[in-house]
């Protein structure tokens, strides 16, 4: 699955194509024009260094991740790494790199710098979704995007305390919520996920307007998108929710054909809710999603 394009809107594509490409929040189609597009909603990142760290080792390694933001609100340094208990990077594990290269045609020595470079480049303003999944390293790419998005949110708020991810832990019972702060093309994401016995028992992802009306009930929008993309919110929204409940794992959610961008947004937010559930943190997550002028 190719996760790309995080910030809402692009100015170089036709309005109709743009409106249906990213549907749903801070993760929409963005091309080179983002450099000149005007930020109309969502705070710029504040200068400083922001850190995230996994608590637990998996196969001998855990993630440590930091970004540095300059006074212009751009990421100048991305340092995503996986380290062992001695602090040695997986990049320097010659045996691991050799074995993975044979199987996946890539390895940490290749994909880690590539992901970091992407965040320092096209995604430097916070548009994490422009970062493509590295072929052969899908899981690591998804993890990178999820963690990068959380660091961007911390940078927007100026929160410099290290984000702790209780990776691998069982999800605690409860209902976990995430809401976007800003509307894009008249809608913003609301998302809740209920957990029982380490299983996701309910998923309620939706896009609502200022009156609280769901995009699934916007007949005109659904009809127009159906003509262009062969799907619509009325179809893909319940499909995504159903897939999350079925799998209880965001990374295994099926992408809905014709709604790739919305599927990617769904996965990123579901991963963040999963991290909240692993910590048992039921406080609603508010995403100050960035919105750019057309």
mmCIF file of C-alpha atoms in Angstrom:
data_model
loop_
_atom_site.group_PDB
_atom_site.id
_atom_site.type_symbol
_atom_site.label_atom_id
_atom_site.label_comp_id
_atom_site.label_asym_id
_atom_site.label_seq_id
_atom_site.Cartn_x
_atom_site.Cartn_y
_atom_site.Cartn_z
ATOM 1 C CA UNK A 1 0.000 0.000 0.000
ATOM 2 C CA UNK A 2 1.356 3.369 -0.954
ATOM 3 C CA UNK A 3 0.804 5.915 1.753
ATOM 4 C CA UNK A 4 1.233 9.351 0.342
ATOM 5 C CA UNK A 5 0.164 12.961 0.509
ATOM 6 C CA UNK A 6 -0.519 14.373 3.865
ATOM 7 C CA UNK A 7 -1.740 17.964 3.983
ATOM 8 C CA UNK A 8 -5.025 18.993 2.641
ATOM 9 C CA UNK A 9 -5.148 20.201 -0.898
ATOM 10 C CA UNK A 10 -3.177 20.827 -4.011
ATOM 11 C CA UNK A 11 -3.284 23.655 -6.441
ATOM 12 C CA UNK A 12 -1.980 22.057 -9.589
ATOM 13 C CA UNK A 13 -4.737 19.564 -10.202
ATOM 14 C CA UNK A 14 -8.290 20.102 -11.347
ATOM 15 C CA UNK A 15 -10.667 21.030 -8.568
ATOM 16 C CA UNK A 16 -12.786 17.933 -9.037
ATOM 17 C CA UNK A 17 -9.815 15.584 -8.912
ATOM 18 C CA UNK A 18 -8.365 17.385 -5.935
ATOM 19 C CA UNK A 19 -11.583 17.285 -3.997
ATOM 20 C CA UNK A 20 -11.815 13.530 -4.297
ATOM 21 C CA UNK A 21 -8.161 12.565 -3.978
ATOM 22 C CA UNK A 22 -7.606 13.029 -0.306
ATOM 23 C CA UNK A 23 -10.998 13.310 1.257
ATOM 24 C CA UNK A 24 -10.580 13.395 4.906
ATOM 25 C CA UNK A 25 -8.283 15.522 6.786
ATOM 26 C CA UNK A 26 -4.692 16.347 6.934
ATOM 27 C CA UNK A 27 -3.690 13.747 4.405
ATOM 28 C CA UNK A 28 -4.566 14.870 0.904
ATOM 29 C CA UNK A 29 -2.967 15.264 -2.479
ATOM 30 C CA UNK A 30 0.023 17.551 -2.424
ATOM 31 C CA UNK A 31 2.564 18.199 -5.162
ATOM 32 C CA UNK A 32 5.412 20.663 -5.654
ATOM 33 C CA UNK A 33 2.933 23.538 -5.477
ATOM 34 C CA UNK A 34 2.790 23.045 -1.698
ATOM 35 C CA UNK A 35 5.883 25.221 -1.475
ATOM 36 C CA UNK A 36 3.822 28.240 -2.510
ATOM 37 C CA UNK A 37 0.365 27.223 -1.291
ATOM 38 C CA UNK A 38 -0.921 29.353 1.578
ATOM 39 C CA UNK A 39 -1.585 27.710 4.923
ATOM 40 C CA UNK A 40 -5.193 28.585 5.752
ATOM 41 C CA UNK A 41 -5.733 26.399 8.822
ATOM 42 C CA UNK A 42 -3.530 24.476 11.222
ATOM 43 C CA UNK A 43 -0.548 25.830 13.113
ATOM 44 C CA UNK A 44 2.956 25.818 11.711
ATOM 45 C CA UNK A 45 5.431 23.729 13.653
ATOM 46 C CA UNK A 46 7.373 25.588 16.337
ATOM 47 C CA UNK A 47 11.169 25.680 16.339
ATOM 48 C CA UNK A 48 12.891 23.024 18.410
ATOM 49 C CA UNK A 49 13.739 19.343 18.656
ATOM 50 C CA UNK A 50 10.974 16.812 19.232
ATOM 51 C CA UNK A 51 11.502 13.211 20.267
ATOM 52 C CA UNK A 52 9.674 9.887 20.236
ATOM 53 C CA UNK A 53 10.832 6.573 21.629
ATOM 54 C CA UNK A 54 9.427 3.051 21.809
ATOM 55 C CA UNK A 55 9.456 1.459 25.260
ATOM 56 C CA UNK A 56 9.886 -2.136 24.173
ATOM 57 C CA UNK A 57 12.297 -4.085 21.994
ATOM 58 C CA UNK A 58 11.028 -6.183 19.105
ATOM 59 C CA UNK A 59 13.402 -8.751 17.645
ATOM 60 C CA UNK A 60 16.164 -7.040 19.585
ATOM 61 C CA UNK A 61 15.463 -3.479 18.412
ATOM 62 C CA UNK A 62 13.289 -0.487 19.255
ATOM 63 C CA UNK A 63 12.664 2.813 17.492
ATOM 64 C CA UNK A 64 14.163 6.141 18.498
ATOM 65 C CA UNK A 65 13.055 9.124 16.445
ATOM 66 C CA UNK A 66 13.647 12.855 16.581
ATOM 67 C CA UNK A 67 12.960 15.811 14.303
ATOM 68 C CA UNK A 68 14.437 19.308 14.373
ATOM 69 C CA UNK A 69 12.285 22.217 13.226
ATOM 70 C CA UNK A 70 13.632 25.651 12.265
ATOM 71 C CA UNK A 71 12.107 29.089 12.856
ATOM 72 C CA UNK A 72 10.300 28.906 9.514
ATOM 73 C CA UNK A 73 8.380 25.842 10.653
ATOM 74 C CA UNK A 74 10.263 23.361 8.475
ATOM 75 C CA UNK A 75 11.887 20.080 9.416
ATOM 76 C CA UNK A 76 15.627 20.411 8.877
ATOM 77 C CA UNK A 77 16.674 17.138 10.474
ATOM 78 C CA UNK A 78 14.968 13.759 10.756
ATOM 79 C CA UNK A 79 16.653 11.054 12.770
ATOM 80 C CA UNK A 80 14.620 7.836 12.680
ATOM 81 C CA UNK A 81 16.552 4.788 13.824
ATOM 82 C CA UNK A 82 16.139 1.337 15.308
ATOM 83 C CA UNK A 83 18.611 0.496 18.048
ATOM 84 C CA UNK A 84 19.449 -2.525 20.197
ATOM 85 C CA UNK A 85 20.055 -2.611 23.959
ATOM 86 C CA UNK A 86 23.636 -1.477 23.403
ATOM 87 C CA UNK A 87 22.468 1.478 21.376
ATOM 88 C CA UNK A 88 23.766 0.022 18.121
ATOM 89 C CA UNK A 89 21.764 0.902 15.021
ATOM 90 C CA UNK A 90 20.131 -1.756 12.884
ATOM 91 C CA UNK A 91 21.772 0.076 9.967
ATOM 92 C CA UNK A 92 25.112 -1.247 11.245
ATOM 93 C CA UNK A 93 23.945 -4.836 11.707
ATOM 94 C CA UNK A 94 25.732 -6.348 8.711
ATOM 95 C CA UNK A 95 24.229 -9.830 9.118
ATOM 96 C CA UNK A 96 20.658 -8.500 9.387
ATOM 97 C CA UNK A 97 21.107 -6.169 6.438
ATOM 98 C CA UNK A 98 22.522 -8.923 4.261
ATOM 99 C CA UNK A 99 19.718 -11.348 5.100
ATOM 100 C CA UNK A 100 16.928 -8.790 4.609
ATOM 101 C CA UNK A 101 18.438 -7.658 1.309
ATOM 102 C CA UNK A 102 18.178 -11.213 -0.026
ATOM 103 C CA UNK A 103 14.547 -11.558 0.998
ATOM 104 C CA UNK A 104 13.116 -8.040 0.540
ATOM 105 C CA UNK A 105 15.517 -6.401 -1.909
ATOM 106 C CA UNK A 106 16.082 -3.653 0.644
ATOM 107 C CA UNK A 107 17.404 -3.280 4.191
ATOM 108 C CA UNK A 108 17.644 -0.750 7.058
ATOM 109 C CA UNK A 109 20.882 0.635 5.619
ATOM 110 C CA UNK A 110 18.883 1.608 2.525
ATOM 111 C CA UNK A 111 15.377 2.446 3.710
ATOM 112 C CA UNK A 112 16.133 4.354 6.932
ATOM 113 C CA UNK A 113 18.138 7.152 5.259
ATOM 114 C CA UNK A 114 15.587 7.232 2.436
ATOM 115 C CA UNK A 115 12.708 7.818 4.864
ATOM 116 C CA UNK A 116 14.638 10.441 6.817
ATOM 117 C CA UNK A 117 15.567 12.255 3.613
ATOM 118 C CA UNK A 118 11.920 12.303 2.503
ATOM 119 C CA UNK A 119 10.837 13.953 5.763
ATOM 120 C CA UNK A 120 13.554 16.568 5.401
ATOM 121 C CA UNK A 121 12.545 17.187 1.784
ATOM 122 C CA UNK A 122 9.045 17.206 0.310
ATOM 123 C CA UNK A 123 7.479 16.563 3.709
ATOM 124 C CA UNK A 124 9.465 19.227 5.576
ATOM 125 C CA UNK A 125 6.420 21.443 6.203
ATOM 126 C CA UNK A 126 4.662 18.564 7.950
ATOM 127 C CA UNK A 127 3.035 16.814 4.996
ATOM 128 C CA UNK A 128 3.998 13.346 6.176
ATOM 129 C CA UNK A 129 1.776 11.541 3.688
ATOM 130 C CA UNK A 130 3.939 12.606 0.754
ATOM 131 C CA UNK A 131 6.429 10.011 1.974
ATOM 132 C CA UNK A 132 6.194 6.898 -0.153
ATOM 133 C CA UNK A 133 6.349 3.435 1.332
ATOM 134 C CA UNK A 134 9.696 1.838 0.539
ATOM 135 C CA UNK A 135 9.167 -1.357 -1.441
ATOM 136 C CA UNK A 136 10.151 -4.311 0.716
ATOM 137 C CA UNK A 137 9.893 -2.282 3.926
ATOM 138 C CA UNK A 138 6.168 -1.610 4.109
ATOM 139 C CA UNK A 139 5.765 -2.132 7.847
ATOM 140 C CA UNK A 140 8.723 0.074 8.735
ATOM 141 C CA UNK A 141 7.495 2.754 6.338
ATOM 142 C CA UNK A 142 4.047 2.760 7.949
ATOM 143 C CA UNK A 143 5.596 2.962 11.406
ATOM 144 C CA UNK A 144 7.758 5.850 10.240
ATOM 145 C CA UNK A 145 4.729 7.740 8.927
ATOM 146 C CA UNK A 146 2.715 7.172 12.077
ATOM 147 C CA UNK A 147 5.512 8.336 14.359
ATOM 148 C CA UNK A 148 6.437 11.265 12.096
ATOM 149 C CA UNK A 149 2.825 12.446 12.178
ATOM 150 C CA UNK A 150 2.800 12.321 15.975
ATOM 151 C CA UNK A 151 6.029 14.333 16.086
ATOM 152 C CA UNK A 152 4.558 16.915 13.718
ATOM 153 C CA UNK A 153 1.535 17.260 16.010
ATOM 154 C CA UNK A 154 3.860 17.720 18.983
ATOM 155 C CA UNK A 155 5.838 20.367 17.066
ATOM 156 C CA UNK A 156 2.653 22.262 16.201
ATOM 157 C CA UNK A 157 1.832 22.426 19.903
ATOM 158 C CA UNK A 158 5.448 23.050 20.924
ATOM 159 C CA UNK A 159 5.410 19.993 23.213
ATOM 160 C CA UNK A 160 9.027 18.901 23.655
ATOM 161 C CA UNK A 161 8.524 16.092 26.150
ATOM 162 C CA UNK A 162 9.498 12.737 24.630
ATOM 163 C CA UNK A 163 6.546 10.788 23.227
ATOM 164 C CA UNK A 164 6.550 7.272 24.705
ATOM 165 C CA UNK A 165 5.138 4.466 22.541
ATOM 166 C CA UNK A 166 4.216 1.295 24.423
ATOM 167 C CA UNK A 167 4.759 -0.821 21.316
ATOM 168 C CA UNK A 168 3.749 -4.467 21.452
ATOM 169 C CA UNK A 169 1.655 -3.934 24.587
ATOM 170 C CA UNK A 170 -1.906 -5.166 24.757
ATOM 171 C CA UNK A 171 -4.575 -2.548 24.152
ATOM 172 C CA UNK A 172 -6.514 -1.646 27.275
ATOM 173 C CA UNK A 173 -10.300 -1.733 27.411
ATOM 174 C CA UNK A 174 -11.973 1.567 26.618
ATOM 175 C CA UNK A 175 -13.091 3.949 23.905
ATOM 176 C CA UNK A 176 -10.415 6.044 22.231
ATOM 177 C CA UNK A 177 -11.166 9.172 20.224
ATOM 178 C CA UNK A 178 -9.454 11.386 17.649
ATOM 179 C CA UNK A 179 -10.878 14.494 16.009
ATOM 180 C CA UNK A 180 -9.476 16.895 13.443
ATOM 181 C CA UNK A 181 -9.637 20.555 14.405
ATOM 182 C CA UNK A 182 -9.969 22.110 10.956
ATOM 183 C CA UNK A 183 -12.386 21.674 8.053
ATOM 184 C CA UNK A 184 -11.140 20.929 4.534
ATOM 185 C CA UNK A 185 -13.598 21.260 1.656
ATOM 186 C CA UNK A 186 -16.284 21.579 4.303
ATOM 187 C CA UNK A 187 -15.489 18.414 6.267
ATOM 188 C CA UNK A 188 -13.239 17.164 9.051
ATOM 189 C CA UNK A 189 -12.526 13.712 10.488
ATOM 190 C CA UNK A 190 -14.042 12.321 13.673
ATOM 191 C CA UNK A 191 -12.883 8.882 14.766
ATOM 192 C CA UNK A 192 -13.551 6.642 17.749
ATOM 193 C CA UNK A 193 -12.391 3.106 18.441
ATOM 194 C CA UNK A 194 -13.589 0.755 21.170
ATOM 195 C CA UNK A 195 -11.350 -1.951 22.625
ATOM 196 C CA UNK A 196 -12.318 -5.011 24.652
ATOM 197 C CA UNK A 197 -9.942 -7.826 25.637
ATOM 198 C CA UNK A 198 -7.223 -6.487 23.303
ATOM 199 C CA UNK A 199 -9.609 -6.564 20.345
ATOM 200 C CA UNK A 200 -11.100 -3.647 18.460
ATOM 201 C CA UNK A 201 -14.821 -4.208 18.813
ATOM 202 C CA UNK A 202 -16.097 -0.991 17.222
ATOM 203 C CA UNK A 203 -14.695 1.564 14.790
ATOM 204 C CA UNK A 204 -16.492 4.802 13.965
ATOM 205 C CA UNK A 205 -14.489 6.807 11.441
ATOM 206 C CA UNK A 206 -16.449 9.578 9.763
ATOM 207 C CA UNK A 207 -16.131 12.948 8.040
ATOM 208 C CA UNK A 208 -18.589 15.594 9.187
ATOM 209 C CA UNK A 209 -19.460 19.160 8.247
ATOM 210 C CA UNK A 210 -20.052 22.112 10.580
ATOM 211 C CA UNK A 211 -23.598 20.914 11.191
ATOM 212 C CA UNK A 212 -22.340 17.481 12.203
ATOM 213 C CA UNK A 213 -23.733 15.878 9.045
ATOM 214 C CA UNK A 214 -21.760 12.930 7.691
ATOM 215 C CA UNK A 215 -20.237 13.014 4.226
ATOM 216 C CA UNK A 216 -21.853 9.607 3.701
ATOM 217 C CA UNK A 217 -25.189 11.440 3.612
ATOM 218 C CA UNK A 218 -24.093 14.093 1.122
ATOM 219 C CA UNK A 219 -25.981 12.745 -1.912
ATOM 220 C CA UNK A 220 -24.510 15.237 -4.390
ATOM 221 C CA UNK A 221 -20.940 14.599 -3.287
ATOM 222 C CA UNK A 222 -21.394 10.841 -3.283
ATOM 223 C CA UNK A 223 -22.896 10.873 -6.764
ATOM 224 C CA UNK A 224 -20.098 13.003 -8.223
ATOM 225 C CA UNK A 225 -17.310 10.994 -6.589
ATOM 226 C CA UNK A 226 -18.896 7.718 -7.687
ATOM 227 C CA UNK A 227 -18.642 8.869 -11.307
ATOM 228 C CA UNK A 228 -14.958 9.757 -10.960
ATOM 229 C CA UNK A 229 -13.575 7.192 -8.507
ATOM 230 C CA UNK A 230 -16.094 4.309 -8.748
ATOM 231 C CA UNK A 231 -16.601 4.591 -5.008
ATOM 232 C CA UNK A 232 -17.865 7.168 -2.513
ATOM 233 C CA UNK A 233 -17.906 7.936 1.233
ATOM 234 C CA UNK A 234 -21.155 5.983 1.591
ATOM 235 C CA UNK A 235 -19.248 2.910 0.386
ATOM 236 C CA UNK A 236 -15.668 3.277 1.631
ATOM 237 C CA UNK A 237 -16.370 4.656 5.127
ATOM 238 C CA UNK A 238 -18.200 1.542 6.413
ATOM 239 C CA UNK A 239 -15.745 -0.692 4.528
ATOM 240 C CA UNK A 240 -12.774 0.831 6.372
ATOM 241 C CA UNK A 241 -14.506 0.617 9.743
ATOM 242 C CA UNK A 242 -15.455 -3.013 9.100
ATOM 243 C CA UNK A 243 -11.905 -3.926 8.076
ATOM 244 C CA UNK A 244 -10.404 -2.455 11.260
ATOM 245 C CA UNK A 245 -12.801 -4.390 13.479
ATOM 246 C CA UNK A 246 -12.191 -7.585 11.508
ATOM 247 C CA UNK A 247 -8.392 -7.359 11.764
ATOM 248 C CA UNK A 248 -7.897 -5.454 15.041
ATOM 249 C CA UNK A 249 -4.722 -4.179 13.399
ATOM 250 C CA UNK A 250 -4.554 -0.883 11.441
ATOM 251 C CA UNK A 251 -1.719 -2.117 9.223
ATOM 252 C CA UNK A 252 -3.938 -4.926 7.942
ATOM 253 C CA UNK A 253 -6.818 -2.670 6.907
ATOM 254 C CA UNK A 254 -7.739 -3.179 3.260
ATOM 255 C CA UNK A 255 -7.307 -0.158 1.009
ATOM 256 C CA UNK A 256 -10.558 0.681 -0.759
ATOM 257 C CA UNK A 257 -10.025 0.949 -4.515
ATOM 258 C CA UNK A 258 -10.717 4.515 -5.601
ATOM 259 C CA UNK A 259 -10.262 5.875 -2.087
ATOM 260 C CA UNK A 260 -6.570 5.306 -1.510
ATOM 261 C CA UNK A 261 -5.916 8.640 0.161
ATOM 262 C CA UNK A 262 -8.845 8.275 2.543
ATOM 263 C CA UNK A 263 -7.734 4.721 3.317
ATOM 264 C CA UNK A 264 -4.253 6.015 4.140
ATOM 265 C CA UNK A 265 -5.656 8.723 6.389
ATOM 266 C CA UNK A 266 -7.761 6.096 8.134
ATOM 267 C CA UNK A 267 -4.736 3.851 8.746
ATOM 268 C CA UNK A 268 -2.564 6.671 10.127
ATOM 269 C CA UNK A 269 -5.239 7.803 12.553
ATOM 270 C CA UNK A 270 -6.110 4.216 13.528
ATOM 271 C CA UNK A 271 -2.443 3.578 14.339
ATOM 272 C CA UNK A 272 -2.400 6.624 16.575
ATOM 273 C CA UNK A 273 -5.521 5.415 18.354
ATOM 274 C CA UNK A 274 -3.912 2.007 18.746
ATOM 275 C CA UNK A 275 -0.898 3.643 20.411
ATOM 276 C CA UNK A 276 -3.273 5.502 22.743
ATOM 277 C CA UNK A 277 -5.009 2.210 23.591
ATOM 278 C CA UNK A 278 -1.662 0.549 24.351
ATOM 279 C CA UNK A 279 -1.077 3.289 26.918
ATOM 280 C CA UNK A 280 -4.684 3.249 28.106
ATOM 281 C CA UNK A 281 -4.925 6.982 27.362
ATOM 282 C CA UNK A 282 -8.590 7.759 26.688
ATOM 283 C CA UNK A 283 -8.082 11.517 26.368
ATOM 284 C CA UNK A 284 -9.395 12.699 22.981
ATOM 285 C CA UNK A 285 -6.607 13.347 20.482
ATOM 286 C CA UNK A 286 -7.074 16.641 18.635
ATOM 287 C CA UNK A 287 -5.221 16.844 15.336
ATOM 288 C CA UNK A 288 -4.519 20.414 14.232
ATOM 289 C CA UNK A 289 -4.595 19.313 10.629
ATOM 290 C CA UNK A 290 -2.927 21.629 8.133
ATOM 291 C CA UNK A 291 -5.110 22.967 5.347
ATOM 292 C CA UNK A 292 -3.738 24.831 2.326
ATOM 293 C CA UNK A 293 -5.465 27.134 -0.117
ATOM 294 C CA UNK A 294 -6.224 25.757 -3.571
#
